[in-house]
XYZ file of C-alpha atoms in Angstrom:
393
model
C -264.087 -197.738 103.480
C -260.791 -199.072 104.810
C -258.903 -201.405 102.486
C -258.235 -204.939 103.690
C -254.678 -205.699 104.902
C -254.068 -207.794 101.770
C -255.282 -205.010 99.482
C -253.233 -202.421 101.353
C -250.147 -204.594 101.054
C -250.644 -205.082 97.329
C -251.134 -201.353 96.853
C -247.981 -200.592 98.823
C -245.953 -203.026 96.713
C -247.229 -201.271 93.604
C -246.277 -197.874 95.048
C -242.647 -198.931 95.560
C -242.305 -201.062 92.441
C -239.993 -198.568 90.742
C -237.615 -198.758 93.713
C -237.671 -202.553 93.663
C -236.866 -202.527 89.955
C -234.029 -200.067 90.561
C -232.544 -202.533 93.052
C -232.991 -205.402 90.584
C -231.140 -203.510 87.866
C -228.398 -202.516 90.302
C -227.733 -206.197 90.976
C -227.914 -207.120 87.285
C -225.451 -204.427 86.261
C -222.843 -206.038 88.483
C -221.850 -209.237 86.718
C -221.241 -212.243 88.963
C -220.171 -215.283 86.981
C -219.856 -218.485 89.000
C -216.220 -218.697 87.862
C -215.108 -215.108 88.585
C -214.158 -214.988 92.264
C -213.355 -211.250 92.436
C -216.660 -210.404 90.730
C -218.527 -212.743 93.079
C -216.917 -211.160 96.140
C -217.849 -207.668 94.960
C -221.340 -208.867 94.017
C -221.921 -210.252 97.492
C -220.701 -206.986 99.009
C -223.243 -205.170 96.842
C -226.040 -207.539 97.848
C -225.223 -207.129 101.534
C -225.160 -203.350 101.125
C -228.582 -203.473 99.474
C -230.039 -205.590 102.294
C -228.617 -203.303 104.978
C -229.807 -200.211 103.098
C -233.378 -201.506 102.949
C -233.578 -203.431 106.234
C -230.901 -202.053 108.537
C -228.075 -204.030 110.053
C -228.952 -207.677 110.739
C -229.035 -209.060 114.236
C -226.661 -211.815 113.162
C -224.545 -212.220 110.088
C -221.804 -214.498 108.918
C -219.831 -214.728 105.705
C -218.784 -218.288 104.985
C -215.717 -218.621 102.717
C -216.401 -220.660 99.589
C -212.779 -221.527 98.806
C -212.690 -222.090 95.047
C -216.303 -220.949 94.833
C -218.299 -217.888 95.800
C -218.828 -217.137 99.476
C -222.148 -217.698 101.251
C -223.674 -214.945 103.366
C -226.308 -215.416 106.075
C -228.179 -212.432 107.486
C -230.723 -212.906 110.293
C -233.368 -210.369 111.276
C -235.205 -211.088 114.515
C -238.960 -210.903 114.080
C -241.882 -209.956 116.276
C -243.595 -213.328 115.834
C -242.582 -216.829 116.840
C -241.901 -218.243 113.381
C -238.567 -218.529 111.591
C -238.366 -218.392 107.796
C -235.296 -218.995 105.629
C -235.183 -217.025 102.372
C -232.645 -218.662 100.059
C -231.228 -217.355 96.808
C -228.048 -217.431 94.738
C -226.226 -214.414 93.377
C -223.985 -216.228 90.889
C -224.975 -216.492 87.236
C -224.037 -218.674 84.288
C -222.874 -215.649 82.281
C -219.124 -214.991 81.774
C -217.841 -211.604 82.871
C -218.142 -209.180 79.965
C -221.469 -210.521 78.697
C -223.339 -207.399 79.759
C -221.461 -205.170 77.311
C -223.013 -206.884 74.303
C -226.443 -207.546 75.774
C -229.430 -206.174 73.881
C -232.802 -205.371 75.374
C -235.641 -207.400 73.817
C -238.510 -205.835 71.996
C -241.876 -205.729 73.734
C -244.140 -208.713 73.199
C -246.897 -208.800 70.608
C -249.244 -207.293 73.153
C -246.901 -204.446 73.961
C -245.987 -205.786 77.389
C -242.722 -204.379 78.704
C -239.759 -206.668 79.284
C -236.504 -206.066 81.127
C -233.513 -208.177 80.183
C -229.995 -208.745 81.417
C -227.635 -211.549 82.448
C -229.094 -213.113 85.579
C -232.155 -210.876 85.796
C -234.529 -213.848 85.616
C -232.264 -216.424 87.252
C -232.281 -215.017 89.822
C -231.400 -211.462 90.788
C -235.008 -210.316 90.633
C -235.877 -212.861 93.322
C -233.099 -211.561 95.568
C -234.377 -207.985 95.430
C -237.991 -209.079 95.855
C -237.074 -211.123 98.938
C -235.391 -208.152 100.605
C -238.321 -205.889 99.815
C -240.805 -208.504 101.013
C -239.354 -208.361 104.502
C -239.196 -204.566 104.357
C -242.885 -204.329 103.460
C -243.852 -206.940 106.062
C -242.139 -204.942 108.783
C -243.682 -201.680 107.597
C -247.164 -203.203 107.766
C -247.083 -203.278 111.558
C -248.307 -206.883 111.669
C -246.209 -209.592 113.377
C -243.368 -210.893 111.238
C -241.236 -213.999 111.680
C -237.532 -214.080 112.202
C -236.024 -214.180 108.726
C -232.650 -215.599 107.773
C -231.417 -214.756 104.303
C -228.936 -217.150 102.744
C -227.178 -215.855 99.649
C -224.845 -218.333 97.964
C -222.451 -217.876 95.062
C -222.101 -221.401 93.707
C -225.637 -222.623 92.937
C -225.139 -222.662 89.189
C -222.224 -225.080 89.563
C -223.876 -227.387 92.086
C -223.750 -225.529 95.442
C -220.591 -227.483 96.159
C -219.514 -225.402 99.159
C -222.873 -223.991 100.235
C -224.946 -227.179 100.481
C -224.097 -227.905 104.145
C -224.969 -224.319 105.052
C -228.285 -224.482 103.203
C -229.198 -227.676 105.014
C -228.140 -226.224 108.374
C -230.185 -223.035 107.902
C -233.232 -224.991 106.676
C -233.103 -227.303 109.692
C -233.118 -224.331 112.074
C -236.024 -222.624 110.295
C -239.698 -223.580 110.308
C -240.059 -222.986 106.561
C -237.731 -222.363 103.619
C -238.722 -220.191 100.668
C -236.393 -220.352 97.663
C -236.497 -217.181 95.588
C -235.828 -218.874 92.233
C -237.880 -217.677 89.240
C -241.367 -218.993 88.655
C -242.426 -221.370 85.906
C -244.472 -218.816 83.936
C -246.038 -217.647 87.193
C -246.320 -221.086 88.821
C -244.453 -222.032 91.978
C -242.176 -225.046 91.657
C -243.059 -228.029 93.813
C -241.171 -230.780 91.951
C -237.732 -230.688 90.369
C -235.506 -233.256 88.795
C -232.458 -234.567 90.567
C -229.175 -233.758 88.882
C -225.780 -235.286 88.431
C -222.544 -233.842 87.103
C -220.407 -236.784 86.001
C -216.772 -236.464 84.927
C -215.680 -239.104 82.444
C -211.967 -239.628 81.751
C -210.605 -241.672 78.861
C -206.956 -242.710 79.145
C -205.413 -244.019 75.950
C -201.939 -244.481 74.443
C -200.102 -241.635 72.743
C -198.312 -242.174 69.444
C -197.199 -240.173 66.404
C -200.265 -239.729 64.224
C -198.218 -239.984 61.024
C -195.308 -242.326 61.752
C -196.942 -244.945 63.984
C -200.661 -244.368 64.431
C -201.196 -248.096 64.949
C -199.236 -247.874 68.196
C -201.691 -245.383 69.638
C -205.089 -245.797 71.245
C -207.075 -242.587 70.919
C -208.723 -241.361 74.085
C -210.726 -238.903 72.009
C -212.144 -241.594 69.731
C -213.046 -243.762 72.709
C -214.606 -240.853 74.552
C -216.651 -240.006 71.472
C -217.975 -243.565 71.444
C -218.809 -243.260 75.118
C -220.678 -239.989 74.640
C -222.858 -241.468 71.908
C -223.571 -244.553 74.008
C -224.309 -242.427 77.079
C -226.913 -240.426 75.161
C -228.703 -243.711 74.432
C -229.022 -244.372 78.184
C -231.321 -241.342 78.473
C -235.043 -242.003 78.798
C -236.942 -238.775 78.098
C -240.255 -240.560 78.610
C -239.207 -241.214 82.211
C -237.850 -237.698 82.641
C -234.209 -238.746 82.286
C -231.926 -236.613 80.128
C -228.188 -236.898 79.552
C -226.193 -234.047 78.048
C -222.447 -233.978 77.477
C -221.767 -230.278 77.791
C -217.959 -230.060 77.907
C -215.182 -232.084 76.244
C -211.438 -231.568 76.478
C -208.581 -233.739 75.287
C -205.452 -234.353 73.305
C -202.159 -232.517 73.168
C -201.539 -231.824 69.462
C -203.111 -232.545 66.096
C -200.287 -234.908 65.136
C -200.476 -236.940 68.357
C -202.919 -239.778 68.983
C -204.672 -238.460 72.071
C -203.607 -240.042 75.335
C -206.309 -238.446 77.448
C -209.711 -236.840 77.092
C -212.380 -235.797 79.560
C -216.065 -235.002 79.386
C -218.489 -233.365 81.801
C -221.954 -234.874 81.603
C -225.135 -233.291 82.940
C -227.785 -235.830 84.005
C -231.359 -235.106 85.117
C -233.674 -237.701 86.644
C -237.123 -237.679 88.233
C -236.629 -240.612 90.599
C -234.036 -242.452 92.644
C -234.772 -245.581 90.576
C -233.618 -243.722 87.483
C -230.448 -242.657 89.273
C -229.632 -246.313 89.865
C -230.473 -247.298 86.285
C -228.285 -244.537 84.849
C -225.370 -245.520 87.092
C -225.542 -249.118 85.880
C -226.105 -248.096 82.265
C -223.061 -245.838 82.077
C -220.836 -248.348 83.866
C -221.811 -250.983 81.295
C -220.631 -248.980 78.275
C -217.749 -250.610 76.392
C -215.527 -248.824 73.866
C -214.079 -250.553 70.813
C -210.384 -250.231 71.693
C -209.643 -252.237 74.880
C -206.407 -250.307 75.370
C -208.392 -247.237 76.418
C -209.538 -247.081 80.038
C -212.771 -245.277 80.895
C -213.160 -243.890 84.422
C -216.449 -242.360 85.567
C -216.865 -240.143 88.599
C -220.501 -240.686 89.602
C -221.362 -237.391 91.278
C -225.061 -237.001 91.997
C -225.351 -233.361 92.912
C -229.001 -232.902 93.878
C -231.655 -235.475 94.802
C -235.043 -235.368 93.049
C -237.543 -233.004 94.657
C -241.207 -233.830 95.102
C -244.033 -232.163 97.007
C -243.464 -233.834 100.358
C -245.972 -234.032 103.201
C -244.306 -231.135 105.006
C -244.499 -228.831 101.991
C -248.116 -229.473 100.966
C -249.564 -227.214 103.727
C -247.100 -224.491 102.696
C -248.370 -224.626 99.117
C -251.952 -224.407 100.391
C -251.021 -221.383 102.503
C -249.376 -219.663 99.527
C -252.527 -220.201 97.488
C -254.631 -218.768 100.285
C -252.422 -215.674 100.449
C -252.633 -215.291 96.675
C -256.432 -215.442 96.760
C -256.547 -212.830 99.501
C -254.443 -210.584 97.276
C -256.882 -210.948 94.396
C -255.157 -213.618 92.322
C -257.506 -216.168 90.817
C -255.062 -219.037 91.035
C -251.504 -219.878 92.069
C -250.533 -222.917 89.992
C -247.661 -225.218 90.813
C -245.393 -227.010 88.369
C -242.822 -229.770 88.040
C -239.711 -228.637 86.156
C -236.562 -230.200 84.782
C -234.109 -227.864 86.477
C -232.712 -228.446 89.942
C -232.201 -225.875 92.693
C -231.199 -225.595 96.323
C -234.786 -226.488 97.219
C -233.916 -230.080 96.261
C -231.619 -230.315 99.282
C -234.280 -229.032 101.660
C -237.031 -231.279 100.304
C -234.761 -234.321 100.610
C -234.538 -233.640 104.360
C -238.336 -233.878 104.597
C -238.608 -230.193 105.505
C -241.224 -227.692 104.261
C -239.989 -225.768 101.232
C -241.514 -223.791 98.403
C -239.469 -222.879 95.341
C -240.035 -220.625 92.362
C -241.619 -217.621 94.068
C -239.335 -215.083 92.403
C -239.388 -213.539 88.945
C -242.010 -213.958 86.243
C -240.403 -214.046 82.815
C -238.469 -216.557 80.757
C -235.176 -217.522 79.153
C -233.070 -218.823 82.043
C -229.502 -219.494 80.882
C -230.323 -218.155 77.403
C -229.436 -214.943 75.612
C -232.244 -212.493 76.176
C -233.496 -213.852 79.519
C -236.064 -211.391 80.774
C -238.648 -210.477 83.375
C -242.012 -208.765 83.122
C -241.595 -205.729 85.395
C -245.349 -205.391 85.808
C -245.327 -208.642 87.831
C -242.774 -207.429 90.371
C -245.319 -205.868 92.786
C -247.562 -208.955 92.906
C -244.636 -211.359 93.380
C -243.155 -209.204 96.115
C -246.558 -208.940 97.808
C -246.975 -212.724 97.662
C -243.747 -213.287 99.613
C -244.650 -210.451 101.978
C -248.052 -211.993 102.635
C -246.484 -215.379 103.256
C -244.096 -213.881 105.786
C -247.045 -212.362 107.604
C -248.845 -215.690 107.766
C -245.674 -217.480 108.859
C -245.196 -215.325 111.937
C -246.149 -218.536 113.721
C -244.647 -221.934 112.780
C -246.456 -223.702 109.952
C -249.178 -225.987 111.266
C -249.897 -224.037 114.469
């Protein structure tokens, strides 16, 4: 009895799972901190080499300089079907260069399930390797495949400051965008919070801390008051969180600080909350009127919801999952933002979180379950097969 195409695809993904994992670990072993430009450049070279090794030379490619940030690479492979799919993923990580040397592998879970760990393995180097292999397996199947454009960017973890226009351009040219970010415990991500990265500057008056402290107006004290007041603007019940993650200031311990700055991470679930937070932070007053507070309101990513264009894509993914023997493909709303936020805000079809299954993003010990790699790769492969025609045809 001949196996169904879905069963054959799943079996093939299982057969090559060790090779996929080898590619994942190759990417992980090359550190690529968002702030290390030489490491990012070498990491992108490695990623391109991996794609060419598995898929051959692309029909079109372009490396877009990132300036102060990592470059963005687009690779396009012409398909045999009429559809056009964008596969988007970032190769930068939150981990400083040198982290790998002290990284320890986690113990297996209580049920003896194997884990693989490393800086960036979950978020999101596993997704990158799985995306490349998904196209490889789709082409090997002999069925029609869409044109696929990979977009690999090196600044996602710091806001996609240089790559956002490229992401939007690629998404607008494609019929569908799949973002290879990790899953939410196996669920695809259909809603994400919007995010803001605000820079707050306090400008005070310097003075000698021992001889004439009364002549000074401490920027650090004022900024501390602001940070406490800003935390009170958060509304967790509405999905709004405010976290001051970085503070710098002062010049010496015996000088009343003349300047201090803070970087504030803000997450919201709605545009209405964006507006409320803007007004709430602007209304904060500090106790010393001699200190000036300046706020750079920088909303980085808009909130993402399951828009009308994306709902059929989710239904298609669930259909593919069922064909491959999965009982259910849940979806989830999460607090983190991704490049899918940009695509969803344009009203375009996008599905996020189809990469790794594991946990611990941005935390020591982040890991994947290697036994999920075949199924996740097969899911993307199956989607590519079904998207050989534009969604909705």
